[in-house]
Every structure is written in C-alpha cells, then in structure tokens.
Amino acid sequence: MITEKLKDIPKFPGCYLFKDDKEQIIYVGMSKYLPKRVSSYFQKKHECKKTKTLVENIRDVEFMIASSEQEALLLEEDLIKLYKPKFNIKGKDDKTRNWSITITEGRVPKLEMVREKPDGKPSMDFTNGFKCQEVYNLIHDVFPLRSCSYDLTNEAITAGKFKPCLEYHLGRCMAPCVNVDVIFQNYKNIMLIKKLFELNFSFVRKELTREMNDLAQKMEFEKANTYLHRLNALNELDKAVEPIRTRQHNKVAMDIKNTLGLRNMPLIVEAFDNSHNQGDCNVAASVRYVNQSPDKSNYRKYNIKTFTGANDYASFDEVLHRRFERLLKEKQQLPHLVLIDGGVGQLNVAKKVFGELNILDRVDLISISKDDKHKSSVIHLTDGRTASIKDNLNFTFLGIIQEEVHRFAIKFHREKSGKKLVGK
C-alpha cells in the first residue's frame, strides 16, 4: 500500500503521518514540499538508530495538505498533541492544548479566552495559546465588543455607575455600560461572531459590506470608513484561522475515507460531467478541489472529438483518457478521488479507463447518481457498494463538487451552442 502512495505524494506543503502494521500513527512530520521530505526516508541509509527503526516500522502513510509552511507547522503541532506518536519527541505535552475563544452568557455577552470550554458551546479552538490570543484580538478589531467584567444591569447603567473606558475611545467597544441602545447591535455582532466560529466568513463579509454601502448611500462616509477598516481586519482574521480551516478539512476527508472505505484521504478531488443537446454540441468538463476549495486553475473544458450523437459512456471514456494520460505523461499531481456525475454504467466506464491506465490502485473512484429532483442522491463505489448522500453530513461536500462540475459543464455547453447559433 505504501509503495503506491509514495508515487502520489501531494506536491504541497503539509504533514505526513506514518503508521505501523497495527494502523497506529507512530510519527508525524511536516514539510514545505512533501514529496522531497517523505521520499528521503526511503531513498537513503540512515545512520541514526531512531530513524532507522522508524523506517523499518512504517507500513502506511497519510498526507494532510496545508497552504503554507507556517500553516503546516501549526498543523504538525496539533497532530502531535492529538496522536502522541511514539517516535515524536517534542510537542507531546499538554501545556498549550485546549485554548478556546467562547462567548459568555448574560444580557451583554462578550468574548473570552478559556482553557477548557463547556461541551456544546460555540467556540473557536486552538492548541496554541499565542495563536488564540492573535485571533481574539483580530475579532475585536472586526467587532467592537466589550472586554470588561462589569455587571451591566439596567439599573446600574441607568444610575450612571459606569464610564466609557479607553476601548470605547479606540473604537473597539460600543460602551453598552452607558448606553442601553447599543445592546441590540452587540447581540447582532455576537450572532455574526458565531458565523465566524463556523468559518462562514463569506456571510459575515457580505453583511459588513451591505452595512458599509448603506452608510455610504446615506452620505455617512466617516461611519462607512470604519466598516472598511473592519472588513480589512476580517481579511486578516480569515488568514489567521487558516490552520483551523485546514484541520477541519482534514477531519472531513478522514471521515469520508473511513466511511466509504477509500484508499486515500480525498484532499484533492476531481469531478467529471458531460453535456449535450440530443447529441448536438457534445462537451465535457472537469473541476478540481484542494482541501475543499475550488482550484480553478485546474478546471478543464473538453470538446468531444471521437464520436457524434448522444453517448455518455463514450464521452467519459474519451475525456478520462485525455485527462489522465496527460497527467501521467507530464508527471503532474493525480487527484486522490475522482467523482463521476452518473450511475453504475458511467462508473464502470471510468473503472475500465483507470484499469487500462494502471491507476486503479492509486486513485479512488466513485460516481454519484441523482434523484428525480435532480439532487445528489446515491454514491456508487467500484466494488458494488452504495451509500446515500444523506447518510453522513460530510458527504454534502461531495454533493457540492458534483453540482459545481454540472454547472461548469452546462455553462460550457451553452457557450458552444451560442457560438454555433451565431455562426448560422
């Protein structure tokens, strides 16, 4: 198994997890370029007894992709503390684990950093206290929330018990301690922060942009400018939480791998679909996702060349040959999982092509058929097993990719049909 995986090491920064014959993780490492680092374990003799013993015990390897070397370092730290591999010496202690940013209860909630959070409470979790503090400060740059410990009752506020502090004058707090009218806005900010905890940055970005545009239309440019600063801070925050996003992506990929019984963690996924109008303007398309994000530089469009008329099977046969013959010839990164938009027949065509190209043992292969409402429904595997897309929440990710490749293929078909009509 490991021999085949070493042929397809992701050409990215990231982490590698070596396993023994009992499927136990025995070592976690990181690299800014995984192929060079991982291959070095198996291409030379090791003088170090510890390294030599490690290599002798390796039976399998998993890979996790990061977007940068720094992110890979943080991911490595998380994984070592999580699995405590016996060949890792540094980083096993629990001193920096379990930092979380949570939201307090009460009438005027606020953010707080805690070492242990109650189960089920919305939070953003870290294994590094410095990273937790950085994100905490950035959230305060995006949303003006109180950081004090005052008991903000109506009676105390009305009686004028409090005075605005420096945070208010710096624009980092709305001073609910002296103005009960801002409590509703504080509550709204808390709702948006919960969206950030879900890593739904697009929702928050749209909301802040909408409010900024509303203020600009009212000619309140100074207030609108504060929202521009908040949006800039949001972009910084988005970058800062990338290691959390990567960790979640890897958890989803591991769950899909285990649930469907795949060989690889589906970190790089390609999907294929075709489109035509009763056999006219035959086209196909493919999309690629890396760590659950579209890699649009690897989207591809195909004009069908080998036949005319309506033939889904022949279309998939041609396109899969073209795509993977080129990837193999140019020694480019193969996907971990290929998703075919279709049923058992389309899947069998893909299985035949992969057999002819000798990559069936290197790339996992599934198809997804749709229900009568044209929604993703049943996952088909090459060994005949099936799974409902509703069986596992993480399968939603596969449905999203199927919808994206279908959209991309339809768009290309309409472009080609439009050009043909104009030509007539």
Coordinates of C-alpha atoms in Angstrom, one line a residue:
M1 CA 0.0 0.0 0.0
I2 CA 2.7 2.5 1.0
T3 CA 4.6 1.9 -2.3
E4 CA 1.6 3.1 -4.3
K5 CA 1.1 6.1 -2.0
L6 CA 4.7 7.2 -2.4
K7 CA 4.1 7.6 -6.2
D8 CA 1.4 10.2 -5.5
I9 CA 2.7 12.3 -2.7
P10 CA 0.8 15.7 -2.8
K11 CA 3.0 18.4 -4.2
F12 CA 2.1 20.9 -1.5
P13 CA 3.3 22.0 2.0
G14 CA 1.7 19.8 4.6
C15 CA 2.1 17.0 7.1
Y16 CA 2.8 13.2 6.8
L17 CA 1.6 10.6 9.3
F18 CA 3.5 7.3 9.3
K19 CA 1.6 4.2 10.5
D20 CA 2.7 0.8 11.7
D21 CA 1.2 -2.6 10.9
K22 CA -1.5 -2.0 13.5
E23 CA -2.6 1.2 11.8
Q24 CA -1.3 3.2 14.7
I25 CA 0.3 6.6 13.9
I26 CA 3.9 6.3 15.0
Y27 CA 5.3 9.6 13.6
V28 CA 4.1 13.0 12.4
G29 CA 6.3 15.3 10.4
M30 CA 5.9 18.4 8.2
S31 CA 7.5 19.8 5.1
K32 CA 7.2 22.9 2.9
Y33 CA 7.3 20.4 0.0
L34 CA 6.0 16.9 0.9
P35 CA 7.5 14.8 -1.9
K36 CA 11.1 15.7 -1.2
R37 CA 10.9 15.2 2.5
V38 CA 8.8 12.0 2.6
S39 CA 10.9 10.3 -0.2
S40 CA 14.1 11.0 1.7
Y41 CA 13.0 8.4 4.4
F42 CA 13.1 5.6 1.8
Q43 CA 15.9 6.6 -0.5
K44 CA 19.0 6.5 1.7
K45 CA 20.5 4.6 4.6
H46 CA 20.1 6.2 8.0
E47 CA 22.9 6.4 10.5
C48 CA 20.5 7.5 13.3
K49 CA 19.2 4.4 15.0
K50 CA 15.9 6.0 15.9
T51 CA 15.2 7.0 12.3
K52 CA 16.3 3.6 11.0
T53 CA 13.9 1.9 13.5
L54 CA 11.1 4.3 12.4
V55 CA 11.5 3.4 8.8
E56 CA 11.5 -0.3 9.5
N57 CA 8.2 0.1 11.2
I58 CA 6.4 2.2 8.6
R59 CA 3.6 0.3 6.7
D60 CA 1.4 3.1 5.6
V61 CA 1.3 6.9 5.3
E62 CA -1.4 9.6 5.3
F63 CA -0.9 13.1 4.0
M64 CA -2.5 16.4 5.1
I65 CA -2.2 19.4 2.8
A66 CA -1.6 23.0 4.1
S67 CA -1.5 26.3 2.2
S68 CA 1.9 27.4 3.5
E69 CA 4.9 26.2 5.5
Q70 CA 3.7 28.2 8.6
E71 CA 0.3 26.6 8.4
A72 CA 2.0 23.1 8.1
L73 CA 4.0 23.8 11.3
L74 CA 0.8 24.6 13.2
L75 CA -0.9 21.6 11.8
E76 CA 2.0 19.4 12.8
E77 CA 1.8 20.7 16.4
D78 CA -1.9 19.9 16.5
L79 CA -1.4 16.4 15.2
I80 CA 1.5 15.5 17.5
K81 CA -0.5 16.6 20.6
L82 CA -3.6 14.7 19.3
Y83 CA -2.0 11.4 18.5
K84 CA 1.2 11.4 20.7
P85 CA 3.2 9.3 18.2
K86 CA 5.9 7.2 19.9
F87 CA 8.7 8.4 17.6
N88 CA 7.9 12.1 18.1
I89 CA 10.0 13.5 21.0
K90 CA 8.9 17.2 21.0
G91 CA 5.4 18.6 21.3
K92 CA 3.6 15.8 23.2
D93 CA 3.0 17.8 26.3
D94 CA -0.5 19.3 27.0
K95 CA 0.7 22.7 28.2
T96 CA -0.5 24.6 25.2
R97 CA -3.6 22.5 24.4
N98 CA -7.3 23.3 24.7
W99 CA -7.3 27.1 24.3
S100 CA -10.7 28.3 23.1
I101 CA -12.4 31.5 22.3
T102 CA -16.0 31.4 23.5
I103 CA -18.9 33.7 24.1
T104 CA -20.2 34.4 27.7
E105 CA -23.8 34.2 28.8
G106 CA -25.8 37.1 30.0
R107 CA -27.6 40.2 28.7
V108 CA -24.5 41.7 27.1
P109 CA -22.3 38.8 26.1
K110 CA -18.6 39.2 25.4
L111 CA -15.7 37.1 24.1
E112 CA -13.4 35.3 26.5
M113 CA -10.4 33.0 26.2
V114 CA -10.6 29.8 28.2
R115 CA -8.5 26.7 28.7
E116 CA -11.5 24.3 29.0
K117 CA -14.8 25.1 27.3
P118 CA -18.2 23.5 28.2
D119 CA -19.3 20.8 25.8
G120 CA -21.5 22.0 23.0
K121 CA -20.7 25.7 23.5
P122 CA -19.9 27.7 20.3
S123 CA -16.2 28.3 20.1
M124 CA -13.1 28.5 18.1
D125 CA -10.5 26.1 19.3
F126 CA -6.7 26.1 19.4
T127 CA -3.7 24.1 20.5
N128 CA -1.5 27.2 20.6
G129 CA -2.1 30.0 23.1
F130 CA -0.3 32.6 21.1
K131 CA -2.5 31.9 18.0
C132 CA -5.6 32.0 20.2
Q133 CA -4.6 35.5 21.5
E134 CA -3.9 36.7 18.0
V135 CA -7.3 35.6 16.7
Y136 CA -9.0 37.0 19.8
N137 CA -7.5 40.5 19.1
L138 CA -8.5 40.3 15.5
I139 CA -12.1 39.5 16.3
H140 CA -12.1 42.6 18.5
D141 CA -10.8 44.6 15.5
V142 CA -13.7 43.4 13.4
F143 CA -16.4 43.7 16.0
P144 CA -16.5 46.4 18.8
L145 CA -17.3 44.2 21.8
R146 CA -16.8 44.9 25.5
S147 CA -13.9 43.2 27.2
C148 CA -14.7 44.4 30.8
S149 CA -16.1 42.3 33.6
Y150 CA -18.8 44.8 34.7
D151 CA -22.2 43.5 35.7
L152 CA -24.2 45.5 33.2
T153 CA -27.7 45.5 34.7
N154 CA -30.3 48.1 33.5
E155 CA -30.3 49.6 37.0
A156 CA -26.5 50.1 37.1
I157 CA -26.4 51.6 33.6
T158 CA -29.4 54.0 34.2
A159 CA -27.8 55.1 37.5
G160 CA -24.7 56.1 35.6
K161 CA -22.5 53.8 37.6
F162 CA -20.0 53.3 34.7
K163 CA -17.9 55.5 32.4
P164 CA -16.7 54.7 28.9
C165 CA -13.2 53.3 29.0
L166 CA -10.2 53.6 26.6
E167 CA -11.5 50.7 24.5
Y168 CA -14.6 52.8 23.6
H169 CA -12.4 55.8 22.6
L170 CA -10.3 53.5 20.4
G171 CA -13.4 52.3 18.6
R172 CA -13.1 48.7 20.0
C173 CA -16.2 48.9 22.2
M174 CA -19.7 50.5 21.8
A175 CA -19.9 51.3 25.6
P176 CA -23.1 49.3 26.5
C177 CA -22.1 50.3 30.0
V178 CA -23.5 53.8 29.4
N179 CA -25.9 53.3 26.5
V180 CA -28.5 50.5 26.6
D181 CA -29.5 51.4 23.0
V182 CA -26.4 49.6 21.6
I183 CA -27.2 46.3 23.3
F184 CA -29.2 45.1 20.3
Q185 CA -26.2 45.9 18.0
N186 CA -24.0 44.0 20.4
Y187 CA -26.3 41.0 20.1
K188 CA -26.2 41.2 16.3
N189 CA -22.4 41.2 16.5
I190 CA -22.4 38.1 18.6
M191 CA -24.6 36.4 16.0
L192 CA -22.0 37.3 13.3
I193 CA -19.2 36.0 15.5
K194 CA -20.9 32.7 15.8
K195 CA -20.8 32.6 12.0
L196 CA -17.0 33.2 12.2
F197 CA -16.8 30.2 14.6
E198 CA -18.4 28.2 11.8
L199 CA -15.7 29.6 9.5
N200 CA -18.5 31.2 7.4
F201 CA -16.5 34.3 6.5
S202 CA -18.5 34.9 3.3
F203 CA -21.7 35.5 5.2
V204 CA -20.0 38.0 7.6
R205 CA -18.2 39.7 4.7
K206 CA -21.5 40.2 2.8
E207 CA -23.2 41.6 5.9
L208 CA -20.5 44.1 6.7
T209 CA -20.3 45.2 3.1
R210 CA -24.0 45.7 3.0
E211 CA -23.9 47.9 6.1
M212 CA -21.0 49.9 4.7
N213 CA -22.8 50.5 1.4
D214 CA -26.0 51.6 3.3
L215 CA -24.0 54.2 5.3
A216 CA -22.3 55.4 2.1
Q217 CA -25.6 55.9 0.4
K218 CA -26.8 58.0 3.4
M219 CA -23.6 60.1 3.0
E220 CA -22.3 59.0 6.4
F221 CA -18.8 58.4 5.0
E222 CA -16.9 58.5 8.3
K223 CA -19.0 55.7 9.7
A224 CA -18.7 53.8 6.3
N225 CA -15.0 54.1 6.6
T226 CA -15.0 52.3 9.9
Y227 CA -16.7 49.4 8.2
L228 CA -13.9 49.4 5.6
H229 CA -11.3 49.1 8.4
R230 CA -13.4 46.3 9.9
L231 CA -13.5 44.5 6.5
N232 CA -9.7 44.7 6.3
A233 CA -9.4 43.3 9.7
L234 CA -11.8 40.5 8.7
N235 CA -9.4 39.6 5.8
E236 CA -6.5 39.4 8.3
L237 CA -8.6 37.2 10.5
D238 CA -9.5 34.9 7.6
K239 CA -5.8 34.3 7.0
A240 CA -5.1 33.8 10.7
V241 CA -7.7 31.0 11.1
E242 CA -6.4 29.1 8.0
P243 CA -4.8 26.3 10.2
I244 CA -8.2 25.8 11.9
R245 CA -9.9 25.5 8.5
T246 CA -7.2 23.0 7.3
R247 CA -7.7 20.9 10.4
Q248 CA -11.5 20.8 9.8
H249 CA -10.9 19.9 6.1
N250 CA -8.7 17.0 7.1
K251 CA -11.2 15.7 9.6
V252 CA -13.9 15.7 6.9
A253 CA -11.5 14.0 4.5
M254 CA -10.6 11.3 7.1
D255 CA -14.3 10.7 7.9
I256 CA -15.2 10.3 4.2
K257 CA -12.2 7.9 3.7
N258 CA -13.2 5.7 6.6
T259 CA -16.9 5.7 5.9
L260 CA -16.6 4.8 2.3
G261 CA -13.6 2.6 2.7
L262 CA -11.3 4.6 0.4
R263 CA -7.5 4.1 0.0
N264 CA -6.7 7.8 0.2
M265 CA -7.9 10.8 2.2
P266 CA -9.8 12.8 -0.5
L267 CA -7.9 16.0 -0.1
I268 CA -7.6 16.5 -3.9
V269 CA -10.8 15.7 -5.7
E270 CA -11.6 15.9 -9.4
A271 CA -15.1 15.6 -10.8
F272 CA -16.3 15.0 -14.4
D273 CA -19.6 15.6 -16.2
N274 CA -20.7 15.9 -19.8
S275 CA -23.4 17.9 -21.6
H276 CA -25.1 17.9 -25.0
N277 CA -28.4 18.7 -26.6
Q278 CA -29.8 15.4 -28.0
G279 CA -26.3 14.6 -29.2
D280 CA -25.5 18.1 -30.5
C281 CA -22.6 20.3 -29.2
N282 CA -21.1 17.4 -27.2
V283 CA -18.8 18.8 -24.5
A284 CA -17.5 17.7 -21.1
A285 CA -15.8 19.4 -18.2
S286 CA -13.9 18.7 -15.0
V287 CA -13.2 20.6 -11.8
R288 CA -10.6 20.1 -9.1
Y289 CA -11.0 20.8 -5.4
V290 CA -8.0 21.0 -3.0
N291 CA -8.8 21.0 0.7
Q292 CA -12.5 21.5 -0.1
S293 CA -11.8 24.7 -2.0
P294 CA -12.1 25.0 -5.8
D295 CA -8.8 25.1 -7.7
K296 CA -9.9 27.0 -10.7
S297 CA -6.5 26.8 -12.4
N298 CA -7.3 23.1 -12.8
Y299 CA -10.8 23.4 -14.2
R300 CA -10.9 21.9 -17.7
K301 CA -13.2 22.1 -20.7
Y302 CA -13.4 19.3 -23.4
N303 CA -14.8 19.3 -26.9
I304 CA -15.8 15.7 -27.7
K305 CA -13.8 14.6 -30.8
T306 CA -14.2 10.8 -31.2
F307 CA -17.9 10.5 -32.0
T308 CA -21.1 12.4 -32.8
G309 CA -24.5 11.9 -31.3
A310 CA -25.6 11.1 -27.7
N311 CA -23.3 8.6 -25.9
D312 CA -22.5 9.4 -22.3
Y313 CA -20.2 6.3 -21.9
A314 CA -18.1 7.2 -25.0
S315 CA -17.8 10.8 -23.7
F316 CA -16.5 9.7 -20.3
D317 CA -14.1 7.2 -22.0
E318 CA -12.6 9.9 -24.2
V319 CA -12.3 12.6 -21.6
L320 CA -10.9 10.4 -18.8
H321 CA -8.3 9.0 -21.2
R322 CA -7.3 12.6 -22.3
R323 CA -7.1 14.0 -18.8
F324 CA -5.2 11.1 -17.1
E325 CA -2.9 10.2 -20.0
R326 CA -1.7 13.8 -19.8
L327 CA -1.3 13.9 -16.1
L328 CA 0.7 10.7 -16.2
K329 CA 2.8 11.8 -19.2
E330 CA 3.7 15.2 -17.6
K331 CA 4.1 13.6 -14.1
Q332 CA 1.6 16.0 -12.6
Q333 CA -0.3 15.6 -9.3
L334 CA -3.0 12.9 -9.6
P335 CA -6.2 13.5 -7.6
H336 CA -6.9 11.3 -4.6
L337 CA -10.5 10.8 -5.6
V338 CA -12.3 11.1 -8.9
L339 CA -16.1 11.7 -8.9
I340 CA -18.2 10.8 -11.9
D341 CA -21.6 12.5 -12.4
G342 CA -23.7 9.5 -13.1
G343 CA -24.6 6.0 -12.1
V344 CA -23.2 2.5 -12.2
G345 CA -22.8 2.5 -16.0
Q346 CA -20.7 5.7 -16.1
L347 CA -18.7 4.4 -13.1
N348 CA -17.9 1.2 -14.9
V349 CA -16.5 3.2 -17.9
A350 CA -14.3 5.1 -15.6
K351 CA -13.1 1.9 -13.9
K352 CA -12.2 0.4 -17.3
V353 CA -10.2 3.5 -18.3
F354 CA -8.4 3.6 -14.9
G355 CA -7.6 -0.2 -15.4
E356 CA -6.2 0.5 -18.8
L357 CA -4.0 3.3 -17.4
N358 CA -2.9 1.2 -14.4
I359 CA -4.1 3.8 -11.8
L360 CA -7.0 1.9 -10.2
D361 CA -4.8 1.2 -7.2
R362 CA -3.6 4.8 -7.0
V363 CA -6.8 6.9 -7.4
D364 CA -10.1 6.2 -5.6
L365 CA -13.2 6.3 -7.9
I366 CA -16.9 6.9 -7.2
S367 CA -19.9 8.1 -9.0
I368 CA -23.0 9.9 -7.7
S369 CA -26.4 9.5 -9.2
K370 CA -29.3 12.0 -8.8
D371 CA -32.9 11.6 -7.7
D372 CA -36.0 12.6 -9.6
K373 CA -35.5 16.2 -8.3
H374 CA -32.0 16.2 -9.9
K375 CA -30.3 16.3 -6.5
S376 CA -27.3 14.3 -5.5
S377 CA -28.6 11.0 -4.1
V378 CA -26.6 7.8 -4.2
I379 CA -22.9 7.3 -4.0
H380 CA -21.7 4.2 -6.0
L381 CA -18.3 2.5 -5.3
T382 CA -16.3 0.3 -7.7
D383 CA -16.9 -2.8 -5.5
G384 CA -20.7 -2.5 -5.9
R385 CA -21.4 -0.9 -2.5
T386 CA -23.6 2.2 -2.3
A387 CA -24.3 4.9 0.2
S388 CA -26.9 7.6 0.5
I389 CA -25.6 11.1 0.3
K390 CA -27.9 11.7 3.4
D391 CA -26.1 9.1 5.5
N392 CA -23.3 11.4 6.5
L393 CA -23.2 15.2 6.8
N394 CA -19.7 15.2 5.4
F395 CA -21.0 13.7 2.1
T396 CA -22.5 17.1 1.5
F397 CA -19.1 18.1 0.4
L398 CA -19.2 15.5 -2.4
G399 CA -22.6 16.8 -3.5
I400 CA -21.3 20.3 -3.7
I401 CA -18.5 19.2 -6.1
Q402 CA -21.0 17.3 -8.2
E403 CA -23.2 20.4 -8.5
E404 CA -20.1 22.5 -9.4
V405 CA -18.9 20.3 -12.2
H406 CA -22.5 20.1 -13.6
R407 CA -22.7 23.9 -13.5
F408 CA -19.4 24.2 -15.3
A409 CA -20.3 21.6 -18.0
I410 CA -23.7 23.3 -18.6
K411 CA -22.1 26.7 -18.9
F412 CA -19.6 25.4 -21.4
H413 CA -22.3 23.7 -23.4
R414 CA -24.4 26.9 -23.6
E415 CA -21.3 28.9 -24.7
K416 CA -20.7 26.4 -27.5
S417 CA -24.3 26.3 -28.5
G418 CA -24.5 30.1 -28.6
K419 CA -21.4 30.3 -30.8
K420 CA -23.0 27.7 -33.2
L421 CA -26.2 29.7 -33.4
V422 CA -24.3 32.9 -34.1
G423 CA -22.3 31.1 -36.8
K424 CA -25.5 30.0 -38.5

